[in-house]
XYZ file of C-alpha atoms in Angstrom:
646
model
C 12.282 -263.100 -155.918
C 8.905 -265.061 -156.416
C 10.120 -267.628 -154.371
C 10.941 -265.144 -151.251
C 7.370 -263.621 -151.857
C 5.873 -267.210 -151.861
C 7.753 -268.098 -148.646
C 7.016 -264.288 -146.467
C 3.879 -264.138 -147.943
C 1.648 -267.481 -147.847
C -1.717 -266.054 -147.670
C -1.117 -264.231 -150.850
C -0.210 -267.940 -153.257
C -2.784 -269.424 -151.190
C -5.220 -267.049 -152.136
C -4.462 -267.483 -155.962
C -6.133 -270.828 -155.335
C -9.460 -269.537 -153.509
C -9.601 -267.207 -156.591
C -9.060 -270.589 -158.850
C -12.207 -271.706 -156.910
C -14.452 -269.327 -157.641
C -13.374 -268.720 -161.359
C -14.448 -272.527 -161.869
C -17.524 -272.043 -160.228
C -18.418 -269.634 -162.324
C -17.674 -270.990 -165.878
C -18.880 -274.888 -164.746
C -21.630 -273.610 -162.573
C -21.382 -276.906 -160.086
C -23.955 -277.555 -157.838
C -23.587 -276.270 -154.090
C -24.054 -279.599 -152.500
C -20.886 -281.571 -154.544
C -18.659 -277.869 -153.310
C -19.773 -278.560 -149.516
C -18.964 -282.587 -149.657
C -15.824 -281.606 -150.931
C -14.789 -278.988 -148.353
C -16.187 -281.097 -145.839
C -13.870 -284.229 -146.339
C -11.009 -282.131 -147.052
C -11.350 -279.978 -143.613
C -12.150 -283.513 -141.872
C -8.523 -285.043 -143.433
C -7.444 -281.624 -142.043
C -8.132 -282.493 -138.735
C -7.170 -285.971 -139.662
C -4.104 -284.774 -140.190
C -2.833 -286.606 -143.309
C 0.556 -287.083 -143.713
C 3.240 -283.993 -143.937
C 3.699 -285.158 -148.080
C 0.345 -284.244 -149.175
C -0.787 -281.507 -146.364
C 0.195 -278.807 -148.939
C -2.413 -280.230 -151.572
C -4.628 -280.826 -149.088
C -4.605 -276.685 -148.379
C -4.931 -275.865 -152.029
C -7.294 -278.190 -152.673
C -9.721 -277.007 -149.578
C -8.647 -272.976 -150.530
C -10.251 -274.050 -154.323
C -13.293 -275.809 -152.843
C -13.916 -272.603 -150.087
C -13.701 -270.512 -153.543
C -16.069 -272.649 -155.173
C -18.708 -273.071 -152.321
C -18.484 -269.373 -151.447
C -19.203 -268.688 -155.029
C -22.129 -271.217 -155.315
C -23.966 -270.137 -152.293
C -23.813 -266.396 -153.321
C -25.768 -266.940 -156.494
C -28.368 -269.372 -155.688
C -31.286 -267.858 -156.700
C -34.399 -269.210 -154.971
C -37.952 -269.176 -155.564
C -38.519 -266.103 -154.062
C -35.325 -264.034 -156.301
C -36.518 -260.692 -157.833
C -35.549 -262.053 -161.225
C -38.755 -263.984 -160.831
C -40.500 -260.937 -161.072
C -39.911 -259.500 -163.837
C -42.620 -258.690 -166.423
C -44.851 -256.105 -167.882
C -47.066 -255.975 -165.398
C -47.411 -252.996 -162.686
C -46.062 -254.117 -158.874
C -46.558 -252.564 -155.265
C -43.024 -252.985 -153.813
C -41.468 -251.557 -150.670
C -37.785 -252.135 -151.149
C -35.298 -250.435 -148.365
C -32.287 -248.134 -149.345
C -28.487 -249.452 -149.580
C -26.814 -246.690 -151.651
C -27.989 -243.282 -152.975
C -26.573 -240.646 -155.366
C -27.990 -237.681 -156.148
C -27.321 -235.193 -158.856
C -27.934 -231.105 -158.846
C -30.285 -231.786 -162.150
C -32.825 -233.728 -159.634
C -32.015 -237.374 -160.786
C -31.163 -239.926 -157.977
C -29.511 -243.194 -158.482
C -30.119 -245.945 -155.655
C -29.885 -249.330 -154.774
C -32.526 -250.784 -152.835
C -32.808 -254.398 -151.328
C -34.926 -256.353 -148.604
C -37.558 -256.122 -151.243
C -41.108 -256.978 -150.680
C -43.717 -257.319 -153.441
C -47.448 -257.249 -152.755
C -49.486 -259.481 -155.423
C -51.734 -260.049 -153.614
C -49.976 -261.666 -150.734
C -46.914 -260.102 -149.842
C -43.689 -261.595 -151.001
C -40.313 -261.425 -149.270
C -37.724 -261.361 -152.184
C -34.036 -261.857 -152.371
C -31.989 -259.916 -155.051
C -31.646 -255.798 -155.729
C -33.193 -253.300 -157.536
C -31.466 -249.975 -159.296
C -34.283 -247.235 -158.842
C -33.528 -244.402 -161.288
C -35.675 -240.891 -159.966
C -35.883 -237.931 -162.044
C -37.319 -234.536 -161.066
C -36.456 -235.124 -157.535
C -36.110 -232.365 -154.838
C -35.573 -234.562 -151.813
C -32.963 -237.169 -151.015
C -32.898 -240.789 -149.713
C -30.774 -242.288 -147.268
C -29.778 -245.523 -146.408
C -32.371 -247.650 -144.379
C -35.508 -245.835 -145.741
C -38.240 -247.833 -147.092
C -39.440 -246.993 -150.340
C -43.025 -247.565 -150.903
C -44.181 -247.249 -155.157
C -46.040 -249.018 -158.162
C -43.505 -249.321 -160.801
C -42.897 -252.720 -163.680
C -39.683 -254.320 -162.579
C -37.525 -254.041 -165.953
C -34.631 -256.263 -167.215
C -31.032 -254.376 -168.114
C -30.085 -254.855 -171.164
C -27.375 -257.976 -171.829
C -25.168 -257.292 -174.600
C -26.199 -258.311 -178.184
C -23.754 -256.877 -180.605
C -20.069 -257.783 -180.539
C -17.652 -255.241 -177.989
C -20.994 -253.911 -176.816
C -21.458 -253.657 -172.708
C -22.915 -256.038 -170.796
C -25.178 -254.231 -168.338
C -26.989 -256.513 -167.132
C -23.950 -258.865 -166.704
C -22.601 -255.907 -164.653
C -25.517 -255.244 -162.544
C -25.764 -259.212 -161.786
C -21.750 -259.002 -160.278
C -23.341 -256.528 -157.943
C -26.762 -258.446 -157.041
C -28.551 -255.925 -159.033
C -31.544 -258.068 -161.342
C -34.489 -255.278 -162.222
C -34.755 -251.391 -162.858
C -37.153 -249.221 -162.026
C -37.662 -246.102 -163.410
C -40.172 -243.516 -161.335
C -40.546 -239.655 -160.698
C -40.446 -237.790 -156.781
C -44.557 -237.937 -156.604
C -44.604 -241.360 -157.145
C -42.868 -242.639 -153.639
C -43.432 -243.002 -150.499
C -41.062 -242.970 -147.519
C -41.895 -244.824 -144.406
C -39.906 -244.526 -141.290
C -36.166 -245.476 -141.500
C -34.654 -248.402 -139.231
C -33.517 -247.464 -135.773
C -30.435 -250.080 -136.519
C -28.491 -248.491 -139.453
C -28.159 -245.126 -137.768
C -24.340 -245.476 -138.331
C -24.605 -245.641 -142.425
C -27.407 -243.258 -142.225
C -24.943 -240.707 -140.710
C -22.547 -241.623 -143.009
C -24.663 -240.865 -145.970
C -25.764 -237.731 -145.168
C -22.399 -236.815 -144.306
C -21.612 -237.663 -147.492
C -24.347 -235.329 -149.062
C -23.093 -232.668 -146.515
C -19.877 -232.808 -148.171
C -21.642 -232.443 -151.637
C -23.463 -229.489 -150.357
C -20.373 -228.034 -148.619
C -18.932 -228.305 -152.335
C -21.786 -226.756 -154.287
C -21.749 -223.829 -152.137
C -18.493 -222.590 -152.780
C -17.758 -224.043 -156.483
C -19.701 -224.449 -159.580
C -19.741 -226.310 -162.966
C -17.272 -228.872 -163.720
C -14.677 -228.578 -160.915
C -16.818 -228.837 -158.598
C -17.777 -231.785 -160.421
C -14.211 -233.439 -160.547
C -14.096 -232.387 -156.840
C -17.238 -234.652 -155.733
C -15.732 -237.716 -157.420
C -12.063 -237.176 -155.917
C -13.500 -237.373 -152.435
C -16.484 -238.800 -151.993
C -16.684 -240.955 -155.024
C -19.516 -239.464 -157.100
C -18.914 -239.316 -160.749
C -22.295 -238.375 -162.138
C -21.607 -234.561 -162.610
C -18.923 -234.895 -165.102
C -19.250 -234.421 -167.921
C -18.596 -236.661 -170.959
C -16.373 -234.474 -172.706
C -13.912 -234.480 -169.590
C -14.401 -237.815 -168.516
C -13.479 -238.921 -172.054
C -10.184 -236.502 -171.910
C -9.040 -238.325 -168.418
C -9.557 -242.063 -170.059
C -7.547 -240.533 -173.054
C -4.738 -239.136 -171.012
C -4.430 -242.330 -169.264
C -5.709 -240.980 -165.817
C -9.229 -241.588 -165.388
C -7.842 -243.927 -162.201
C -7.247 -240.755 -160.498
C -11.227 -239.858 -160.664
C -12.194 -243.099 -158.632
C -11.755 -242.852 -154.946
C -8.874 -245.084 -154.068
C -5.499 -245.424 -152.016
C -4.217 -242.459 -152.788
C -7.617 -240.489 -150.799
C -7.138 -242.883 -148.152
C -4.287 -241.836 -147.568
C -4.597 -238.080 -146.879
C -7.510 -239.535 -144.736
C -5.428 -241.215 -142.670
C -3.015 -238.828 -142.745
C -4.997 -236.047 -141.373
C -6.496 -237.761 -138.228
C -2.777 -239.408 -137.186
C -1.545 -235.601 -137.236
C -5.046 -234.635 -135.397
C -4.840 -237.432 -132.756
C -0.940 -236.475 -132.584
C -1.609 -232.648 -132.152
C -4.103 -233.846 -129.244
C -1.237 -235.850 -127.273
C -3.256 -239.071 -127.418
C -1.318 -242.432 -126.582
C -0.297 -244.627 -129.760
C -2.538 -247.463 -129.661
C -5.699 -245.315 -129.098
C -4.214 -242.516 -131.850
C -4.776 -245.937 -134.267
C -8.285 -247.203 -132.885
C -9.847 -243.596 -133.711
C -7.602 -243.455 -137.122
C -8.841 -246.831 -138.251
C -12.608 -246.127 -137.212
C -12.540 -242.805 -139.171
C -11.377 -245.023 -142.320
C -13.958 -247.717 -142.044
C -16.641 -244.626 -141.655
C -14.970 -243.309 -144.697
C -15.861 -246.180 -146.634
C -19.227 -245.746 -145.197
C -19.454 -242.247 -147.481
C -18.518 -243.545 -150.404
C -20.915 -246.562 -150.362
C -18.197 -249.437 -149.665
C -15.925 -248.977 -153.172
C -13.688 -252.260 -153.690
C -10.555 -249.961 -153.985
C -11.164 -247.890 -150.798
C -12.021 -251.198 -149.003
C -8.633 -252.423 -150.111
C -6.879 -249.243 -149.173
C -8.310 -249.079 -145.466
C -7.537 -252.785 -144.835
C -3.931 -252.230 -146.171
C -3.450 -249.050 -143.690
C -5.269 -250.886 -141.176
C -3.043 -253.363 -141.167
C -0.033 -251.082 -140.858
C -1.492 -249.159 -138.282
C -2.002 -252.130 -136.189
C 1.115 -252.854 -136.732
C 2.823 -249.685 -135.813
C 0.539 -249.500 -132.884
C 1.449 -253.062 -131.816
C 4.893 -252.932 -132.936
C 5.100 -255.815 -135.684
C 5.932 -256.140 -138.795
C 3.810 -256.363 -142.042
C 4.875 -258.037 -144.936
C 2.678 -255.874 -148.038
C 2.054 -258.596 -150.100
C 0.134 -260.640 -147.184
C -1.835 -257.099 -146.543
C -3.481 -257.023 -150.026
C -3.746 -260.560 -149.991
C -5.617 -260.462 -147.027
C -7.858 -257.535 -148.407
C -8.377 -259.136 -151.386
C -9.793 -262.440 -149.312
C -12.097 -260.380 -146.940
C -13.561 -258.399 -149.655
C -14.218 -261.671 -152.000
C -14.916 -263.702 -148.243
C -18.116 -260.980 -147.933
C -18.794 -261.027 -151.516
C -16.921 -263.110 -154.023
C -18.455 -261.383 -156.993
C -16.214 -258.576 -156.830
C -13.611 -260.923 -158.121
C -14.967 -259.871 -161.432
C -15.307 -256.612 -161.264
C -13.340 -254.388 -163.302
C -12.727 -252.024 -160.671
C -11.568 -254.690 -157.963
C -9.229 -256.466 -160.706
C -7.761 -252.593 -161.617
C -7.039 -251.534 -158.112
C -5.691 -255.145 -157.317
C -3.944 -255.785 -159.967
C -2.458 -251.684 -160.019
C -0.973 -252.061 -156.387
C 0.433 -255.131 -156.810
C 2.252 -254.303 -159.893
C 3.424 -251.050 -158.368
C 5.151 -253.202 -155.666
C 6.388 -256.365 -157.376
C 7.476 -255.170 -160.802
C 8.958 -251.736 -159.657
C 11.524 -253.789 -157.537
C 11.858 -255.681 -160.722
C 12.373 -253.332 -162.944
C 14.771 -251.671 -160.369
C 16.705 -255.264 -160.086
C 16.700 -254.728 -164.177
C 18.226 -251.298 -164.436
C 22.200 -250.506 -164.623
C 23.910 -250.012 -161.584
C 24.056 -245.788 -162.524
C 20.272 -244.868 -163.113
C 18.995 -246.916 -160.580
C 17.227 -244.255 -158.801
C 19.319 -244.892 -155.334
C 22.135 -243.789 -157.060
C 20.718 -240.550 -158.450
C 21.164 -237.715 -156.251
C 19.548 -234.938 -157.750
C 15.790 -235.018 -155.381
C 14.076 -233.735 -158.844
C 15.523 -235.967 -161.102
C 15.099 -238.879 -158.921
C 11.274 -237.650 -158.358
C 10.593 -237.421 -161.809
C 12.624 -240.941 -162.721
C 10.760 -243.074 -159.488
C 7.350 -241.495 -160.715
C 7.801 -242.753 -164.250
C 8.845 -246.580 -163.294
C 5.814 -246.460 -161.263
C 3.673 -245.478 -163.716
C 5.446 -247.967 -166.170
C 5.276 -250.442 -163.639
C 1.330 -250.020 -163.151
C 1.012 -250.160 -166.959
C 2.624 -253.358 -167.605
C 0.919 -254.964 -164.880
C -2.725 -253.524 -165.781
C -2.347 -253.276 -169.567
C -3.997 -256.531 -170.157
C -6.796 -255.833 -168.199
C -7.116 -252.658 -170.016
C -7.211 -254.093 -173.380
C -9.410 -256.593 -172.434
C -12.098 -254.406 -171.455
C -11.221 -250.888 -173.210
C -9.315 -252.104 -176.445
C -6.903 -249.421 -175.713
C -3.473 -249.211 -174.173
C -2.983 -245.877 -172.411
C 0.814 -245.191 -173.714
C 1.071 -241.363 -172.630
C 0.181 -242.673 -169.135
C 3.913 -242.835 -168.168
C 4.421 -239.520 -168.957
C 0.920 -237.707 -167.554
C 0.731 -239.548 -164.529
C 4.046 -237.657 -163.445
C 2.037 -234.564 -163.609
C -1.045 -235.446 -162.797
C -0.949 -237.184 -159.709
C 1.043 -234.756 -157.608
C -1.472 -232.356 -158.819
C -4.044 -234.516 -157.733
C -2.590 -234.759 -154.264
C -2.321 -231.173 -153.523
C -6.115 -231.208 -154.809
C -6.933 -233.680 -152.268
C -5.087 -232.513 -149.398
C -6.670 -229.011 -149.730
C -10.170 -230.652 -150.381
C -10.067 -232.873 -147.543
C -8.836 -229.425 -145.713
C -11.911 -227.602 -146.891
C -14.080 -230.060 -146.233
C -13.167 -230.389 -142.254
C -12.171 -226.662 -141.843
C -14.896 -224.851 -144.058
C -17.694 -227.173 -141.858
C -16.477 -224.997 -138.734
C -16.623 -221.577 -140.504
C -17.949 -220.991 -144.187
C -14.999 -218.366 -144.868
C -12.490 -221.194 -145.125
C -14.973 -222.941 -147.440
C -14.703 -220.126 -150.221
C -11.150 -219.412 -149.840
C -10.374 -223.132 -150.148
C -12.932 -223.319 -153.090
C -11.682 -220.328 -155.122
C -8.198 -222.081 -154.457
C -9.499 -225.320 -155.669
C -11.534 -223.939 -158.510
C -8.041 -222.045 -160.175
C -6.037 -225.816 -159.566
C -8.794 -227.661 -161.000
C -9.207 -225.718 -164.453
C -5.935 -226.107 -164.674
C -6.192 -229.946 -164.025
C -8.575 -229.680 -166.958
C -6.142 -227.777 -168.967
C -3.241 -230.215 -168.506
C -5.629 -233.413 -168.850
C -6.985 -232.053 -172.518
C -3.485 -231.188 -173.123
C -2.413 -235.141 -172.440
C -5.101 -236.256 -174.331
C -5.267 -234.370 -177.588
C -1.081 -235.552 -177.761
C -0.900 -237.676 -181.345
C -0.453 -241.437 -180.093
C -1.951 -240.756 -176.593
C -3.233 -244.453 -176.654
C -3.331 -247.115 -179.085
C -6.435 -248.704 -180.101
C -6.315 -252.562 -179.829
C -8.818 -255.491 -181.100
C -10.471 -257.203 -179.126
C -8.354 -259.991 -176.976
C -9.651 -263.281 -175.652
C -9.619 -264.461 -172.266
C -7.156 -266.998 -173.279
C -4.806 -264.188 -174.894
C -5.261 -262.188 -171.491
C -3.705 -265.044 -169.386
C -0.745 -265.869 -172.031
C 0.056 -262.263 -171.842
C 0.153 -262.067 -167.923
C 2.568 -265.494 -168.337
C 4.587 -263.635 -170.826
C 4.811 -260.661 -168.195
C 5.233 -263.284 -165.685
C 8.472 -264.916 -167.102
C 10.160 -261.626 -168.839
C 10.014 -260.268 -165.136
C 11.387 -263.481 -163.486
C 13.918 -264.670 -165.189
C 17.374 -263.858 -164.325
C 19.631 -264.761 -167.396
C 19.696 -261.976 -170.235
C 19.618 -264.965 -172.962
C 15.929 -266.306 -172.063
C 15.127 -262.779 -171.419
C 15.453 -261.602 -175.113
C 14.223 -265.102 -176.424
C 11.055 -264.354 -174.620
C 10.796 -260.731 -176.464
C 12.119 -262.706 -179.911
C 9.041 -265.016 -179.343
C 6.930 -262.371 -178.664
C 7.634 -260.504 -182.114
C 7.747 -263.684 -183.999
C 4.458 -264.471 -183.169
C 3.204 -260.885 -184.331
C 4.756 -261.056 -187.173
C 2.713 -264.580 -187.656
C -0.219 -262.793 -186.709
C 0.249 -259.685 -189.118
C 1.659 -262.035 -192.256
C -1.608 -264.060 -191.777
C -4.054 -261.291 -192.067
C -1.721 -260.012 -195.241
C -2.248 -263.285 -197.177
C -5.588 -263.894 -196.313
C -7.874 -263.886 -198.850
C -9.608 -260.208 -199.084
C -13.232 -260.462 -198.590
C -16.465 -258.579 -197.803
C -17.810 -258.255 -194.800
C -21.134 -256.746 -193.885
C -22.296 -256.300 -190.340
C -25.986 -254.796 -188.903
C -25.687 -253.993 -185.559
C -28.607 -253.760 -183.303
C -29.483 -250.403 -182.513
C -33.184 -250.981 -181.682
C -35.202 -248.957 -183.669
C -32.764 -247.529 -185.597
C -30.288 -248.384 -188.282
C -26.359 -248.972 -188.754
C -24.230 -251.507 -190.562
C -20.598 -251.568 -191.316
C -19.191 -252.669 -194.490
C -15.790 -254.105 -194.679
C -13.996 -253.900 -198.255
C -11.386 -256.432 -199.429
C -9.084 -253.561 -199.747
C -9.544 -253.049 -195.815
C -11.549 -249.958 -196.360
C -14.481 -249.187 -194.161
C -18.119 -247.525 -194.866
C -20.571 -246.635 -192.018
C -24.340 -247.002 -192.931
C -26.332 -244.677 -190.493
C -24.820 -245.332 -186.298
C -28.819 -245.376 -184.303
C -30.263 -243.238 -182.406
C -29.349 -240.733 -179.710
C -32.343 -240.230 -177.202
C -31.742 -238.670 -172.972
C -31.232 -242.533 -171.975
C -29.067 -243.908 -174.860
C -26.711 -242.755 -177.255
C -26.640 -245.885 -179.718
C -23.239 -244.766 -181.622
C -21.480 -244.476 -177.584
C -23.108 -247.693 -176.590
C -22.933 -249.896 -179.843
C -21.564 -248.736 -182.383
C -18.221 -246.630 -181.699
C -17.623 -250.324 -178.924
C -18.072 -252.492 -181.988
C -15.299 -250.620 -183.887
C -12.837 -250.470 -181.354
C -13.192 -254.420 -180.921
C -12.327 -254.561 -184.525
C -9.227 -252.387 -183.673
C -11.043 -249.979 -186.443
C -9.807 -246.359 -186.083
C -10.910 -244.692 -189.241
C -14.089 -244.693 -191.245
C -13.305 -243.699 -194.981
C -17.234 -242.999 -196.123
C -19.598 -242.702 -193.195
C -23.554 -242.522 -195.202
C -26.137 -240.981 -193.167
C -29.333 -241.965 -195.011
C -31.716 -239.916 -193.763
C -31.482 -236.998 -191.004
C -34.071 -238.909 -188.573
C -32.558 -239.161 -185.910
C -32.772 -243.318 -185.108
C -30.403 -243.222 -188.281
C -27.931 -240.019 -187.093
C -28.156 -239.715 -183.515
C -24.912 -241.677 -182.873
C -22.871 -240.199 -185.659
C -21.591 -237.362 -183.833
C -19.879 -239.555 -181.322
C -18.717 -241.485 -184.236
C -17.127 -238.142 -185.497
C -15.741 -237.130 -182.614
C -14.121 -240.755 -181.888
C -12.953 -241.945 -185.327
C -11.011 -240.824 -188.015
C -14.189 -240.049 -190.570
C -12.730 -239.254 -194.305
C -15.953 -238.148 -195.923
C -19.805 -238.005 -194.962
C -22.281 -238.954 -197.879
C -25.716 -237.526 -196.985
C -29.287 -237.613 -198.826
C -30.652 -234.170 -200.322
C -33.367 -233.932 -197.458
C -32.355 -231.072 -195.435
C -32.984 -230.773 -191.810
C -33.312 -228.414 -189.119
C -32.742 -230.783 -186.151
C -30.512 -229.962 -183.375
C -28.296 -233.486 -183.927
C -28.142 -232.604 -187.938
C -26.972 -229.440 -186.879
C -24.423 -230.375 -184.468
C -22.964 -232.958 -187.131
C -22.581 -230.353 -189.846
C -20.502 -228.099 -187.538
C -18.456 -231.089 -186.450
C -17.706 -231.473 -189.968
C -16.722 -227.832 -190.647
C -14.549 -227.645 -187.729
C -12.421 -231.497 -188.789
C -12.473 -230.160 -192.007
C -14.400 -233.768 -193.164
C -16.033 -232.972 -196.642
C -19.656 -233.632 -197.027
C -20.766 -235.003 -200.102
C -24.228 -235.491 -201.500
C -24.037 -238.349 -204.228
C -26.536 -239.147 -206.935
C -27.329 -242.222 -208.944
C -24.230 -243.956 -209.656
C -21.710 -242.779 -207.589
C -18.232 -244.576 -206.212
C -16.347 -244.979 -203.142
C -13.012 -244.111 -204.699
């Protein structure tokens, strides 16, 4: 079967080597000029045209230098880059509007770019900037300039093992310095008569955040906002944690599956209106790209609206499309534009999700016994239910690396939610795509669809707590290596292609034998202690490893509006040491640099007992930790002078 994908669909094993450009590029860091010498001789032999034996290495071996040159170029960072910038010192800057988000609290999230920074002479700088407002009552669109004094601040970069790498993140999307200002401290200067097209599109998608708000409240109307137009902020942390725990926080980011009703809707409305094929796809295709427009050009939806695209052209021009060339060829446009987003968590999960869905359903369908193959089933809800579950088990052995390389977790109850969840999810959509075009023209439609969507949403809520309070929901992994990442994707690779049932279960023998080298290792290892301090700032927190494997958590940082220490350090750091209880967790003292993270830490972990000092404390974070402990029945001890961990 590889071989039959490899011959229909060239573009997507050629791309595999483009990918193999950049990758290199990014680890050896070679100089631009050596990348554009190289893809020059190779596209002169092109023309050249060397011999028939070595044109095929010729290909790959231009397809890895395009990689590495398009990589190269992209992060050059000259003189002039806002990373230059960056001190303690106060700056004029105008800097021009590429995204916004903005929350019903009055903060406002956007990207700016086209900076300009006046000191004294003004200063045309390459790079981004993340401007976080709070207490703001009006909005910002895309194209206006943004005139303010602020000191251009550096994100954090990770500095304690399985902690995030912000400003590693922010870099992958040309972000270099925040900025952190209040409404009365900008200035807006007339927008650009050119970018009247995104400026629409953003305050269409406000409109449709207003349209929301008007007939909904609280946290559906939350989950709502981030099905359809792709903002997330409202949610809370409580429910976005129950979605990553029931294995279907995917559903939350705008993807394929909102594209579709999209494009659903306007080939039914350009249908309804009698309009000739070909221009029925030209208006269906422009609505998609201004759909990506409103929800500020997300890798997935790009991928989705190229795919459909590309069958719509197809349909409309009568040939055929081969799927595997389709996301290969969004994959290459989005990485063509910006090849950054080739590591971006959310471009290798959408990727990696679709074509797992494809390639290993058909393999696991090639797998199955001739009588539960589900062609052969022919009750409709059984063979729902049964197609629906390899789907989801194909997406989770294709994504399940990726997932424990970034979330040291493997989302087991997945298989099972998903088959709930996602038709739920599409009825959701299709009526909130409905209210949104139908409750513009008259506001009665707007409240009947919203009371409608309000009932199916708590009851979203209902079922997603429901998944993710299940015993063994998810398994909680160490920390892998890169290298581990790829042998498990060649492990995948050959289970799923190859034919004869003998290699097939040597492959799985292989597999255990080397866990069971792994585990018998660790057993005969030599116990010792192991004492970590994290960095928490101005706080405290250290774990303490015994030789008997036991664990004790000293204090877990502080918990202030920006940063909860014990989310952002601490409760990472255990998970990348596959840690899932905590037998004493010792809270020194109730300040809170010492217990602010500790009630994530309770609420995440398997605590045994808390050992406290005798200093009371009235604070709303002591509070809240007590009651946490009353209602997980953990015991809270005070020791004195002399006391054990027993």
């Amino acid at each position: 079967m590889l071989h039959t994908i490899i011959k229909r669909s060239p573009l997507a094993f050629l791309i595999i080597w483009y990918f193999a450009g950049i990758i290199v590029n990014r680890y050896a860091d070679i100089d631009v000029r050596y990348w554009l010498l190289t893809s020059s001789v190779l596209l002169t032999a092109g023309f050249i045209r060397i011999k028939n034996d070595y044109s095929i290495l010729l290909i790959l071996t231009l397809m890895i230098s395009l990689g590495g040159l398009n990589h190269s170029l992209r992060i050059q960072k000259e003189n002039n880059h806002i990373s230059h910038f960056i001190d303690e010192t106060e700056k004029n800057i105008i800097a021009v509007v590429e995204s916004s988000e903005a929350y019903s609290d009055g903060r406002q999230k956007i990207i700016a770019g086209d900076l300009i920074i006046n000191e004294p002479s003004s200063i045309q700088c390459s790079g981004k900037v993340l401007l976080r407002i709070k207490n703001s009552s009006r909005r910002y669109f895309f194209g206006d300039s943004l005139v303010f004094s602020a000191i251009l601040r550096e994100p954090s970069s990770r500095r304690n093992p399985g902690e995030f790498d912000y400003r590693n993140y922010l870099a992958n999307h040309h972000i270099y310095a925040l900025v952190y200002l209040e409404e009365n401290q900008i200035q807006v200067i007339e927008p650009r008569q050119h970018v009247l097209l995104r400026r629409f599109a953003n305050r269409l998608k406000y409109g449709i955040q207003d349209l929301i708000n008007r007939s909904m409240e609280g946290e559906p109307a939350a989950i709502l906002q981030a099905l359809l137009v792709g903002v997330r902020g409202e949610i809370s942390d409580e429910t976005e944690q129950a979605f990553v725990d029931s294995g279907a926080i995917h559903v939350l980011a705008v993807s394929g599956l909102h594209v579709g009703y999209v494009t659903l809707a306007f080939w039914v409305i350009t249908g309804f209106l009698r309009l000739p094929l070909k221009p029925r796809v030209i208006i269906t295709i422009l609505v998609l790209v201004m759909y990506i427009l409103v929800v500020d050009v997300k890798p997935s939806v790009m991928r989705a609206v190229i795919m459909a695209s590309m069958v719509l052209i197809s349909k409309g021009w009568e040939k055929q499309v081969n799927v595997f060339n389709s996301l290969a060829a969004a994959a290459l446009i989005q990485t063509l534009i910006d090849p950054l987003q080739l590591f971006d968590m959310g471009f290798q999960l959408s990727f990696t999700a679709v074509f797992s869905i494809v390639y290993i359903y058909q393999r696991i369908e090639t797998l199955l016994p001739e009588k539960i193959k589900p062609s052969e089933l022919h009750n409709n809800a059984v063979k729902y239910v049964f197609q629906m579950f390899l789907v989801s088990l194909a997406a989770l052995i294709g994504t399940v690396p990726i997932t424990i390389f970034y979330f040291n977790r493997i989302p087991i109850i997945s298989m099972l939610s998903n088959i709930v969840i996602i038709p739920l999810i599409g009825v959701i959509g299709a009526l909130g795509f409905a209210q949104v075009i139908l409750g513009s023209i008259w506001n009665w439609f707007n409240i009947a669809y919203g009371e409608i969507e309000t009932v199916l949403l708590i009851i979203l809520q209902k079922i997603v707590t429901l998944f993710s309070g299940i015993p063994g929901a998810y398994i909680t992994i160490a920390q892998i290596s890169m290298g581990t990442l790829i042998l498990l994707y060649i492990f995948i690779f050959l289970l799923l292609n190859t034919d004869k049932m003998k290699i097939r279960k040597g492959l799985v023998f292989g597999l255990l034998i080397a866990g069971n080298i792994f585990i018998w290792k660790t057993v005969f290892e030599k116990p010792q202690l192991t004492v970590t301090f994290l960095d928490v700032a101005q706080g405290d927190a250290a774990l303490i490893k015994l030789p008997d494997k036991r664990t004790i958590l000293i204090d877990a940082g502080d918990r202030t509006f920006r940063r909860d220490y014990g989310e952002l350090v601490v409760a990472p750091f255990l998970k990348r040491e596959g840690i899932r209880q905590i037998d004493v967790l010792i809270l020194t003292h109730p300040h809170s640099d010492h217990i602010g993270g500790a009630p994530t830490i309770i609420r995440n972990f398997k605590v045994d007992q808390i050992w406290e000092s005798d200093i009371a404390a009235g604070s709303r974070i002591y509070q809240e930790i007590h009651a946490l402990a009353d209602s997980l029945n953990i015991p809270v001890l005070t020791p004195n002078s002399g006391d054990m961990v027993t």
